[in-house]
PDB file of C-alpha atoms in Angstrom:
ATOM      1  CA  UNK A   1       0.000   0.000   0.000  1.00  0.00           C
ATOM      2  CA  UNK A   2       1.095   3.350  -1.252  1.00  0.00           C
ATOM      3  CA  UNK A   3       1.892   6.025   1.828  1.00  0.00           C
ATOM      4  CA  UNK A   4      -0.595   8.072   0.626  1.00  0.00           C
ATOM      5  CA  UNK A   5      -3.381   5.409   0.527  1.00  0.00           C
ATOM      6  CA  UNK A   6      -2.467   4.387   3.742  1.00  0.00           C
ATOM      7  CA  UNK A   7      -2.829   8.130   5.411  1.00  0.00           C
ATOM      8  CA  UNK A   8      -6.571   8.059   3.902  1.00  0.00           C
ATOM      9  CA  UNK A   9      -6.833   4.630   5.229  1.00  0.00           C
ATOM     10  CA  UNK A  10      -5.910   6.196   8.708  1.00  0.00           C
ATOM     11  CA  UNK A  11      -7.963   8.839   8.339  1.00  0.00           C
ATOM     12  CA  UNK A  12     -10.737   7.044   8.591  1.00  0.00           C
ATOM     13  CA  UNK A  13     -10.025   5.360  11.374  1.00  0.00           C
ATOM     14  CA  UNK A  14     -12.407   5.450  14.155  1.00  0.00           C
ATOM     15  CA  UNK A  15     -13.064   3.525  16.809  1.00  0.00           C
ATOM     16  CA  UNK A  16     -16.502   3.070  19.037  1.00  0.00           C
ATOM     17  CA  UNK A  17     -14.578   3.561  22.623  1.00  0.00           C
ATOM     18  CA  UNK A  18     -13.949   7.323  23.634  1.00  0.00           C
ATOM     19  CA  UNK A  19     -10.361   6.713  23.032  1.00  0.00           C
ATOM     20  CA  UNK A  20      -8.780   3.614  21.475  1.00  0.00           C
ATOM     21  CA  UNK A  21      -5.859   4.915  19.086  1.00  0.00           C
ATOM     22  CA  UNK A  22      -1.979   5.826  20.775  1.00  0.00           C
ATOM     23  CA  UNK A  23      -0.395   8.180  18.203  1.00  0.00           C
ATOM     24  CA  UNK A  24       3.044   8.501  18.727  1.00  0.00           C
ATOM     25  CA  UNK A  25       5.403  11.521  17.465  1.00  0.00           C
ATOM     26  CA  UNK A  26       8.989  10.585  18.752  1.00  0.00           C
ATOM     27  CA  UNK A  27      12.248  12.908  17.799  1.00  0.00           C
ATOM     28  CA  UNK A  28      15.119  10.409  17.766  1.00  0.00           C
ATOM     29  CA  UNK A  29      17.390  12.697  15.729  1.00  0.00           C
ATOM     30  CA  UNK A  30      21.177  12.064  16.841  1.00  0.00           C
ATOM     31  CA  UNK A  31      21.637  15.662  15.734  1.00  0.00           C
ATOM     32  CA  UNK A  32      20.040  17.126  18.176  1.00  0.00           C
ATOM     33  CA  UNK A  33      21.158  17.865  21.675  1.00  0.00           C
ATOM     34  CA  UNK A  34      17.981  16.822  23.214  1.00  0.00           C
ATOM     35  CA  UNK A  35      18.675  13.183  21.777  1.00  0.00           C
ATOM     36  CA  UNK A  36      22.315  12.957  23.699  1.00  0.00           C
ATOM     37  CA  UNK A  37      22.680  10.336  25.164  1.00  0.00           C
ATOM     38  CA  UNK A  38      19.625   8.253  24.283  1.00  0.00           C
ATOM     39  CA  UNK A  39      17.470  11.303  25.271  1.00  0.00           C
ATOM     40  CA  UNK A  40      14.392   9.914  22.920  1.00  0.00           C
ATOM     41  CA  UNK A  41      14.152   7.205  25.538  1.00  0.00           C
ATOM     42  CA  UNK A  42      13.603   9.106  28.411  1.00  0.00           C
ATOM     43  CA  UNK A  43      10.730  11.494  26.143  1.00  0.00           C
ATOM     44  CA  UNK A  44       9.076   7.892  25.287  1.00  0.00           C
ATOM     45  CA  UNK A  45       8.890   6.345  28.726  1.00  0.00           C
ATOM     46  CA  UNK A  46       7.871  10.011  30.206  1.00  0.00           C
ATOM     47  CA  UNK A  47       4.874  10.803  27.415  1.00  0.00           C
ATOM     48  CA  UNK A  48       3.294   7.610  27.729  1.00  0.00           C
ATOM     49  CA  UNK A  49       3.341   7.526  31.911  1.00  0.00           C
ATOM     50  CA  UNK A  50       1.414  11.028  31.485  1.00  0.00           C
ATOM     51  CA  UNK A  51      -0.869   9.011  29.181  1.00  0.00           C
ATOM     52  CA  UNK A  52      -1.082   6.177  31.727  1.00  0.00           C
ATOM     53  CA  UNK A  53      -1.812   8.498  34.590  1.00  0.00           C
ATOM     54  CA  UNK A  54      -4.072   9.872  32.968  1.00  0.00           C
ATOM     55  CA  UNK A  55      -6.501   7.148  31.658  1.00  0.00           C
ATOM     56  CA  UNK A  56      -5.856   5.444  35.324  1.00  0.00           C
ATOM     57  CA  UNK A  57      -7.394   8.458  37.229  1.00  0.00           C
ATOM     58  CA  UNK A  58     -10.474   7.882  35.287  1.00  0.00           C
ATOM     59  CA  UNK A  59     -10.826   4.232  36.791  1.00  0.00           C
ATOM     60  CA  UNK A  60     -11.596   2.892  32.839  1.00  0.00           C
ATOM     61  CA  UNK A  61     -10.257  -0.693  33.603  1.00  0.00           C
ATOM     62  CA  UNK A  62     -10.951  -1.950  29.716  1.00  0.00           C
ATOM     63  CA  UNK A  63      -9.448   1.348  28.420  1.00  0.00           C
ATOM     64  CA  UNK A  64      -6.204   0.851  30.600  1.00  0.00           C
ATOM     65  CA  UNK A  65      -5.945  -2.443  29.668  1.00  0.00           C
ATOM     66  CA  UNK A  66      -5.853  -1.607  26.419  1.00  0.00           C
ATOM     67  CA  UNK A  67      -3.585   0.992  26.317  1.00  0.00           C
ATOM     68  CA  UNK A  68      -0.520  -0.933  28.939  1.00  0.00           C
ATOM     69  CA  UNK A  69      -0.825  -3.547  25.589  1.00  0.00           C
ATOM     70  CA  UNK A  70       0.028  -0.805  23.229  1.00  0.00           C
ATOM     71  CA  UNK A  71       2.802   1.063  25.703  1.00  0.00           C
ATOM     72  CA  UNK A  72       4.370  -2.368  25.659  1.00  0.00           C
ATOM     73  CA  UNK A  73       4.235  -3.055  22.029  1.00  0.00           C
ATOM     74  CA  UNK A  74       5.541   0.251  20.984  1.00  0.00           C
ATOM     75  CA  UNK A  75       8.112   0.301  23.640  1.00  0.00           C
ATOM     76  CA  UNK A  76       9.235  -2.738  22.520  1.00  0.00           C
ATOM     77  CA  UNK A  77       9.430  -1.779  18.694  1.00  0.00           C
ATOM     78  CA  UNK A  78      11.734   1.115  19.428  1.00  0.00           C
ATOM     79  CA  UNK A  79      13.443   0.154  21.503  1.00  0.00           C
ATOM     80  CA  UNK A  80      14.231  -3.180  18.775  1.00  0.00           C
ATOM     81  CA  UNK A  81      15.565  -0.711  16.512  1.00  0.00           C
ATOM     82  CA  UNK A  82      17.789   1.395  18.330  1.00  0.00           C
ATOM     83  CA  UNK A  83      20.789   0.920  16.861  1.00  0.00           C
ATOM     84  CA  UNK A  84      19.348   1.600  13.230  1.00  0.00           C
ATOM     85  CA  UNK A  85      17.075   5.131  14.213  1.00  0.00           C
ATOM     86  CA  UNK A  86      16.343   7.571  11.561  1.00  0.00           C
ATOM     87  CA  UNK A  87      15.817  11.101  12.499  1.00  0.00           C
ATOM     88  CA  UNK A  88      11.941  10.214  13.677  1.00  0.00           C
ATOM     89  CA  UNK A  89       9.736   7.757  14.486  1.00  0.00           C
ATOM     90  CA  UNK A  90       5.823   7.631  13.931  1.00  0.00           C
ATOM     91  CA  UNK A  91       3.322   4.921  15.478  1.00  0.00           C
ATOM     92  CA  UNK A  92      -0.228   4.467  14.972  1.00  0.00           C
ATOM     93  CA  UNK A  93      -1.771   1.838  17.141  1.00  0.00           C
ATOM     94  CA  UNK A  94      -4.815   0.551  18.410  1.00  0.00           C
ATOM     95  CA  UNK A  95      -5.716  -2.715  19.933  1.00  0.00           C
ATOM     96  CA  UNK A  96     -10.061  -3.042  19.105  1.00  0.00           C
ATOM     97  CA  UNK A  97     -10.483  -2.844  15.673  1.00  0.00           C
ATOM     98  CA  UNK A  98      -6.465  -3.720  15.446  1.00  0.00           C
ATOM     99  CA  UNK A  99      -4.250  -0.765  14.293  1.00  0.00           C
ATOM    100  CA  UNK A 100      -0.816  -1.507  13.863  1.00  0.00           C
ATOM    101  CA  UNK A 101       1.296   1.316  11.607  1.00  0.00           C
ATOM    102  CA  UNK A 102       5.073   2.337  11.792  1.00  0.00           C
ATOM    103  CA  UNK A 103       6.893   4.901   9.562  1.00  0.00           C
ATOM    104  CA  UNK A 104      10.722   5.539  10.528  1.00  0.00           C
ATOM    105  CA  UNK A 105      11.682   8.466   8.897  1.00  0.00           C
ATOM    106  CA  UNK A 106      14.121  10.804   8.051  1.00  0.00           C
ATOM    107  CA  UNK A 107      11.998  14.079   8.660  1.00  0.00           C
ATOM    108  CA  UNK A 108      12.677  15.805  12.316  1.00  0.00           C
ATOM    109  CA  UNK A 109       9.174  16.191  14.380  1.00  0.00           C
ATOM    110  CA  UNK A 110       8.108  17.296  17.835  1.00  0.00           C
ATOM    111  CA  UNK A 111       7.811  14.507  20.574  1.00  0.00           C
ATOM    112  CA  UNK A 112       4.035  14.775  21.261  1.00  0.00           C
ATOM    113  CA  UNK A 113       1.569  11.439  22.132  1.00  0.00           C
ATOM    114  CA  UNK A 114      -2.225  11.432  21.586  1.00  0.00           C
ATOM    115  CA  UNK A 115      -4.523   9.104  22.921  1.00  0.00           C
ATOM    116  CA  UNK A 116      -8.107   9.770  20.973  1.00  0.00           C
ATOM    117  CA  UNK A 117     -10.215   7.888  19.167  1.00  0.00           C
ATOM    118  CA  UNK A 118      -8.847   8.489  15.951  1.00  0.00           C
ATOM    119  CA  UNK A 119      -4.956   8.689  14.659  1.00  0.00           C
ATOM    120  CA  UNK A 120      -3.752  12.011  15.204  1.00  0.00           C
ATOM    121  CA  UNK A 121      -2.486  11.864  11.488  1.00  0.00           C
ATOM    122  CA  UNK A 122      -2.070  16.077  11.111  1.00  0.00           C
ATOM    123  CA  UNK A 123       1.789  16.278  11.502  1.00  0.00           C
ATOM    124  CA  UNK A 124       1.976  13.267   9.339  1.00  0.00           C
ATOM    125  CA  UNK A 125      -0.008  14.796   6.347  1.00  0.00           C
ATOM    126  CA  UNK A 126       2.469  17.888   6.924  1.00  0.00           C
ATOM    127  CA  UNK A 127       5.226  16.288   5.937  1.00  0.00           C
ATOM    128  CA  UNK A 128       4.606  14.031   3.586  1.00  0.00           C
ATOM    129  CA  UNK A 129       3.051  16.889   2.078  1.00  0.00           C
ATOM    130  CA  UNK A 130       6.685  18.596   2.426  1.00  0.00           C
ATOM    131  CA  UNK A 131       8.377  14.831   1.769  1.00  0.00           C
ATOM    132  CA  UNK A 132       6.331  13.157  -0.767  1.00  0.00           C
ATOM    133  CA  UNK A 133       6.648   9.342  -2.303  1.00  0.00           C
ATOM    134  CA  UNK A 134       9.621  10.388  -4.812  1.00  0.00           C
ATOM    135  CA  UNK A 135      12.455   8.341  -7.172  1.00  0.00           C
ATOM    136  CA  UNK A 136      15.408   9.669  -7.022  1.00  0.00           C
ATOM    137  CA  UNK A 137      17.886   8.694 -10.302  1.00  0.00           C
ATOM    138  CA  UNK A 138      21.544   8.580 -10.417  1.00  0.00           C
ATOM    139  CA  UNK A 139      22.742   8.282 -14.040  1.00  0.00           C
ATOM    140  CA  UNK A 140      26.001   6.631 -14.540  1.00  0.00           C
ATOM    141  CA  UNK A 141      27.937   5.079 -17.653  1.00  0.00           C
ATOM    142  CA  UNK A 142      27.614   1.622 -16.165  1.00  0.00           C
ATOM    143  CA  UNK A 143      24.401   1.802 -14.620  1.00  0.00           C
ATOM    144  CA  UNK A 144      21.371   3.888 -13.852  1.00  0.00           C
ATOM    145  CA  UNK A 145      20.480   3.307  -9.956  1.00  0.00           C
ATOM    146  CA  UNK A 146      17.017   4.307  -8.641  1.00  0.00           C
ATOM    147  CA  UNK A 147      15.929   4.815  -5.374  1.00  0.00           C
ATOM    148  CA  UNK A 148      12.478   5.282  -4.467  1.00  0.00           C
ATOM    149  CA  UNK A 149      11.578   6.831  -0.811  1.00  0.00           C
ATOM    150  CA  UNK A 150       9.021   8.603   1.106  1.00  0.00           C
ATOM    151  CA  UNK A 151       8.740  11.362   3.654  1.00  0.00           C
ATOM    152  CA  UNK A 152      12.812  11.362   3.488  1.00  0.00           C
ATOM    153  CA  UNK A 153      13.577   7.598   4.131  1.00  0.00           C
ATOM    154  CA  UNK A 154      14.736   4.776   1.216  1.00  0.00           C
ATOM    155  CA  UNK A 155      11.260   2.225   0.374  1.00  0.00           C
ATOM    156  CA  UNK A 156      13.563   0.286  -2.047  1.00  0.00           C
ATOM    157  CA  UNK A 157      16.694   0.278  -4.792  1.00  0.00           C
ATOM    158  CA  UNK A 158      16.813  -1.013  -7.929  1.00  0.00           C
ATOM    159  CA  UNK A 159      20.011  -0.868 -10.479  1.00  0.00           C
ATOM    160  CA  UNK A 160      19.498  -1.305 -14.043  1.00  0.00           C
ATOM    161  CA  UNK A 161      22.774  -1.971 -16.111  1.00  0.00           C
ATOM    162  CA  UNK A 162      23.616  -1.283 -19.584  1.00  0.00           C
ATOM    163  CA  UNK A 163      23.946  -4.590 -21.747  1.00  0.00           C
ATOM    164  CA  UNK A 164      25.958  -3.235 -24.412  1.00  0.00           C
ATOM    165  CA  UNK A 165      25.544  -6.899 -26.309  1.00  0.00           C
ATOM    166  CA  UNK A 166      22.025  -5.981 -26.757  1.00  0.00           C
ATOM    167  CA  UNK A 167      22.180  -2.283 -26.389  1.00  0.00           C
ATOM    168  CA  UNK A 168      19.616  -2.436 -23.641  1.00  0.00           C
ATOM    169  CA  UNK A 169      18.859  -1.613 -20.140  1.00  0.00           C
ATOM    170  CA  UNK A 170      18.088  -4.513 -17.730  1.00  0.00           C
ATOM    171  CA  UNK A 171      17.629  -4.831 -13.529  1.00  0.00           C
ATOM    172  CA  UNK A 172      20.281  -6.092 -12.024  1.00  0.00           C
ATOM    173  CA  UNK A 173      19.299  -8.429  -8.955  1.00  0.00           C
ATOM    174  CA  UNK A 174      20.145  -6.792  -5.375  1.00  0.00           C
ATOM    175  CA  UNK A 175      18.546  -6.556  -2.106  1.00  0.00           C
ATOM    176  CA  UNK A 176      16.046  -3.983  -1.057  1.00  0.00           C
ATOM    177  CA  UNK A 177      16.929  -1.213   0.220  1.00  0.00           C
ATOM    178  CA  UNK A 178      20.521  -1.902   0.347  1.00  0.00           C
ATOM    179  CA  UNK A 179      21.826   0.738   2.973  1.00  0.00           C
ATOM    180  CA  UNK A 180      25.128  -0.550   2.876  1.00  0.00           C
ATOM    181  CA  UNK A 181      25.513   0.129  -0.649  1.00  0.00           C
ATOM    182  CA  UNK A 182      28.540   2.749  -1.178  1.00  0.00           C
ATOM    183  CA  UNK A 183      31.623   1.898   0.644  1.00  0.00           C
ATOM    184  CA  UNK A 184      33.917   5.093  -0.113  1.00  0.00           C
ATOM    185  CA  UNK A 185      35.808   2.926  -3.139  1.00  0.00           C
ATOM    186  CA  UNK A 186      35.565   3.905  -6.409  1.00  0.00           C
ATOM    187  CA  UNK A 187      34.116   1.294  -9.008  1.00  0.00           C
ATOM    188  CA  UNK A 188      34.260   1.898 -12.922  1.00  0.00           C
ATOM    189  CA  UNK A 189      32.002   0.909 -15.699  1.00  0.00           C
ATOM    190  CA  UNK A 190      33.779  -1.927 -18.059  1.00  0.00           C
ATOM    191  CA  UNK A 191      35.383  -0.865 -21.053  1.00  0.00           C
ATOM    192  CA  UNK A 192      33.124  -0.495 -23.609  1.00  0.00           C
ATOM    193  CA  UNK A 193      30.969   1.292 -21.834  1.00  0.00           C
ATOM    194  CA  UNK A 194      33.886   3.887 -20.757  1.00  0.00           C
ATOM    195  CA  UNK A 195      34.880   4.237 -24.496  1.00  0.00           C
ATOM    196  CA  UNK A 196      31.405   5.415 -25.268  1.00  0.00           C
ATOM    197  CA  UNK A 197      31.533   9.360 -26.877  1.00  0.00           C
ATOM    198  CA  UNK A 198      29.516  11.254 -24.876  1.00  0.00           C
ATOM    199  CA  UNK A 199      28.128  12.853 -27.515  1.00  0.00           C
ATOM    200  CA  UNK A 200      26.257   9.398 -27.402  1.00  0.00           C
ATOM    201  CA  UNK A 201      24.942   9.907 -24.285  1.00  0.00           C
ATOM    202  CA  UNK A 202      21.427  10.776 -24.708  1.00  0.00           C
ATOM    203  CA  UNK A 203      21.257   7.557 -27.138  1.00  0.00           C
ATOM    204  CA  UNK A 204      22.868   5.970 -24.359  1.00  0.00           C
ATOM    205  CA  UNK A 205      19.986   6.616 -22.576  1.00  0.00           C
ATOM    206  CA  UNK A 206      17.274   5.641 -24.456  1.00  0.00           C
ATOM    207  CA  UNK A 207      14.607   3.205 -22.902  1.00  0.00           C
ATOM    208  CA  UNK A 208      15.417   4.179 -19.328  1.00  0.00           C
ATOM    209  CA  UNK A 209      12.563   6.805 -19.853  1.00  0.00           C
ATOM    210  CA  UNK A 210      10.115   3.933 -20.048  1.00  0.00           C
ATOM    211  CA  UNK A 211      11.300   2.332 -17.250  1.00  0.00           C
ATOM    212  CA  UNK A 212      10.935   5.582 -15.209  1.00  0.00           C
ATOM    213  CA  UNK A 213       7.466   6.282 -16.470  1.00  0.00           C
ATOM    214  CA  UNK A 214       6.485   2.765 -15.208  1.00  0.00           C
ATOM    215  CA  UNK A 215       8.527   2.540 -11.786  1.00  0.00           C
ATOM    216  CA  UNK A 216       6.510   6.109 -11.437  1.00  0.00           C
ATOM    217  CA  UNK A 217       2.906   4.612 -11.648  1.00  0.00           C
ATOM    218  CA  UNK A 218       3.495   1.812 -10.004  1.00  0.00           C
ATOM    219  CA  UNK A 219       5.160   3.547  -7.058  1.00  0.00           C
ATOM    220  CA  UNK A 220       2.969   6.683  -7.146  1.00  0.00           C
ATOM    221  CA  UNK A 221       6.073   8.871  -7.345  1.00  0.00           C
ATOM    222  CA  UNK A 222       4.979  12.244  -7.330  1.00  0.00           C
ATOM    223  CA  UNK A 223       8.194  13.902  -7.893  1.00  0.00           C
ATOM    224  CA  UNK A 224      11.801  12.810  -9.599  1.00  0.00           C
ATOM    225  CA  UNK A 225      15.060  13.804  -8.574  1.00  0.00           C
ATOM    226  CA  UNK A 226      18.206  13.097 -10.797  1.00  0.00           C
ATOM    227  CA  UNK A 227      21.309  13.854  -9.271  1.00  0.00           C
ATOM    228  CA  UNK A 228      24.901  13.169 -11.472  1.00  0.00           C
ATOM    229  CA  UNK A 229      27.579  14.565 -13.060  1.00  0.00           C
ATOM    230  CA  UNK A 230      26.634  17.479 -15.002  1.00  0.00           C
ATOM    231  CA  UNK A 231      26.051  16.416 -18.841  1.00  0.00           C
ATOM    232  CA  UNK A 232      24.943  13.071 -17.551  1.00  0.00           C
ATOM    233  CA  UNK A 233      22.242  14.492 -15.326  1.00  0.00           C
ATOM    234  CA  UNK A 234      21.081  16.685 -17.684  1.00  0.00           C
ATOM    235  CA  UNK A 235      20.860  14.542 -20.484  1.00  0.00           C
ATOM    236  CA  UNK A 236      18.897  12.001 -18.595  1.00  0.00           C
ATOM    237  CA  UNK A 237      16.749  14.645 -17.612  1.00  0.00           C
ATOM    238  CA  UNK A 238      16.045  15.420 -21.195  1.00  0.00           C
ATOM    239  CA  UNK A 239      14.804  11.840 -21.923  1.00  0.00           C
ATOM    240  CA  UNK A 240      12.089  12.226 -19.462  1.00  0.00           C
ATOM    241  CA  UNK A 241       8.483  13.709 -19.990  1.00  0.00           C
ATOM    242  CA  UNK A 242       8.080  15.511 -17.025  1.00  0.00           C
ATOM    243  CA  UNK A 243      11.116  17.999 -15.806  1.00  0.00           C
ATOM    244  CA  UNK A 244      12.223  16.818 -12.351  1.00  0.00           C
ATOM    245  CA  UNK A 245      11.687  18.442  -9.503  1.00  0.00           C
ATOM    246  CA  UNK A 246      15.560  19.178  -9.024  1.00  0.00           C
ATOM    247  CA  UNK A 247      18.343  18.026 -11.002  1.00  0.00           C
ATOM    248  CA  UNK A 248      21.751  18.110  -8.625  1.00  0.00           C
ATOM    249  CA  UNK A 249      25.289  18.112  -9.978  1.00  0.00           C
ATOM    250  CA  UNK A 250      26.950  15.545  -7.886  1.00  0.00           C
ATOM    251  CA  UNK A 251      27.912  11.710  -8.415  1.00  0.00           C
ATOM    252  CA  UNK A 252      26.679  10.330  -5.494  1.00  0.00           C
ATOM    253  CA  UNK A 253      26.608   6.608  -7.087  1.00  0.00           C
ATOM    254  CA  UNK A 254      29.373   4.914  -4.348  1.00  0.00           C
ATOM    255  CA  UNK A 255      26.988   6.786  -1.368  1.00  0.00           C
ATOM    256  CA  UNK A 256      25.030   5.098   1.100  1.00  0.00           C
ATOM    257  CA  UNK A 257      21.703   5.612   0.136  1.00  0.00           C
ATOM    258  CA  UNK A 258      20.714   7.187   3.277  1.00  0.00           C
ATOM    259  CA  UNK A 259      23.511   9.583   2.639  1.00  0.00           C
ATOM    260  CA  UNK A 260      21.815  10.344  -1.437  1.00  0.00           C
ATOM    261  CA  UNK A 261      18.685  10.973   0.349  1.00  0.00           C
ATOM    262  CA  UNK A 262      19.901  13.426   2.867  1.00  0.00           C
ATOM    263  CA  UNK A 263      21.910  15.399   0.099  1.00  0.00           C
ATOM    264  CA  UNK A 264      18.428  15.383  -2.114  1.00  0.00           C
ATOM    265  CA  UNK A 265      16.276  16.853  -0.010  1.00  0.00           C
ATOM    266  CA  UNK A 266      17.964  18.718   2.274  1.00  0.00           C
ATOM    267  CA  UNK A 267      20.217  20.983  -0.162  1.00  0.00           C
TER     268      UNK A 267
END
């Protein structure tokens, strides 16, 4: 499910209780002095004890029930992926009807928790507003690799490699979302595919359009991003119907993809 079919689907979310649904805002950004020291930890356990105390002083036995499960299962989830954080996390969760929905992503928010009877999904719609679902293409003599996100974090990569036999573009097998990808050493395209003028490029090129155009319905990309060296970028630009939404003059192919996305979108 798309993101943006699943913030309708959350929308709509209601439950019969009062209040049923923890929404859960949490800052983890190493970047900021707040987080030192595991400081997301302490605003986690602290926001839902208010929560706690709260729903406890109104002697609702069911509804604190319900809402210990939910402390424990989002505790739990966090607290299984500290080591790996992005800059936020985002949790919408209910136990009757069953609401279970995590986003980790690489957009900064306010710590704030909401217990209501419906997801508190308005920072949410912000930025994905600001961050929307998004491919991000960097063109290469060897390879065109393709990265699509959301709200600032990586869904999935592909790489598509030039089959100079054939004279045609085809995916080249790898693992989603493959973080690891970019180690600092250089790697070069083989021979032939060095040799190429690059007043071929553009010809180079051609098919990778269609590809695009597909990866962008199926995805339900609403914006590209190319970023390359200069004629490269361009070029591949060119090939496409729509202009992208920014075209940046860097080689970022050897770069962790994390790294690639924060360079995109937060030039």
């Amino acid at each position: 499910m798309s993101l943006s079919k699943e913030l309708e689907a959350l929308k709509e979310f209601h439950c019969e209780d009062d209040r049923c649904v923890l929404s859960v805002y949490l800052n983890t950004y190493p970047g900021d002095p707040q987080q030192l020291n595991g400081g997301w930890r302490i605003h986690l356990k602290t926001g839902l004890k208010r929560i706690g105390e709260y729903i406890t002083a109104s002697e609702d036995e069911k509804e604190l029930k319900a809402f210990n499960e939910l402390k424990k299962k989002v505790t739990e989830e966090v607290e299984g992926k500290k080591n790996n954080l992005s800059k936020s996390v985002v949790i919408f969760a209910a136990i009757e009807p069953a609401l279970w929905s995590v986003h980790y992503v690489q957009v900064p928010v306010k710590t704030s928790f909401h217990w209501e009877n419906h997801p508190m999904t308005e920072e949410m719609e912000y930025m994905y507003k600001a961050y929307p679902e998004s491919g991000v293409i960097l063109p290469s003599y060897g390879e065109v690799r393709i990265l699509d996100t959301a709200m600032g974090a990586v869904k999935d990569e592909l790489v598509y490699e030039f089959d100079s036999g054939v004279e045609t573009w085809k995916i080249r097998k790898t693992e989603s979302t493959n973080h690891d990808r970019g180690n600092g050493k250089k790697t070069t395209a083989g021979p032939a595919l060095e040799a190429r003028p690059r007043t071929q490029i553009k010809g180079f090129y051609k098919g990778m359009e269609k590809v695009v155009e597909k990866l962008k319905k199926e995805r339900g990309w609403r914006e590209i991003h190319i970023s390359g060296e200069t004629d490269l970028a361009n070029t591949f630009a060119e090939t496409l119907r729509e202009k992208p939404a920014s075209c940046i003059y860097k080689n970022l192919n050897n770069s962790k993809a994390n790294d690639v996305i924060h360079q995109i979108f937060e030039k």
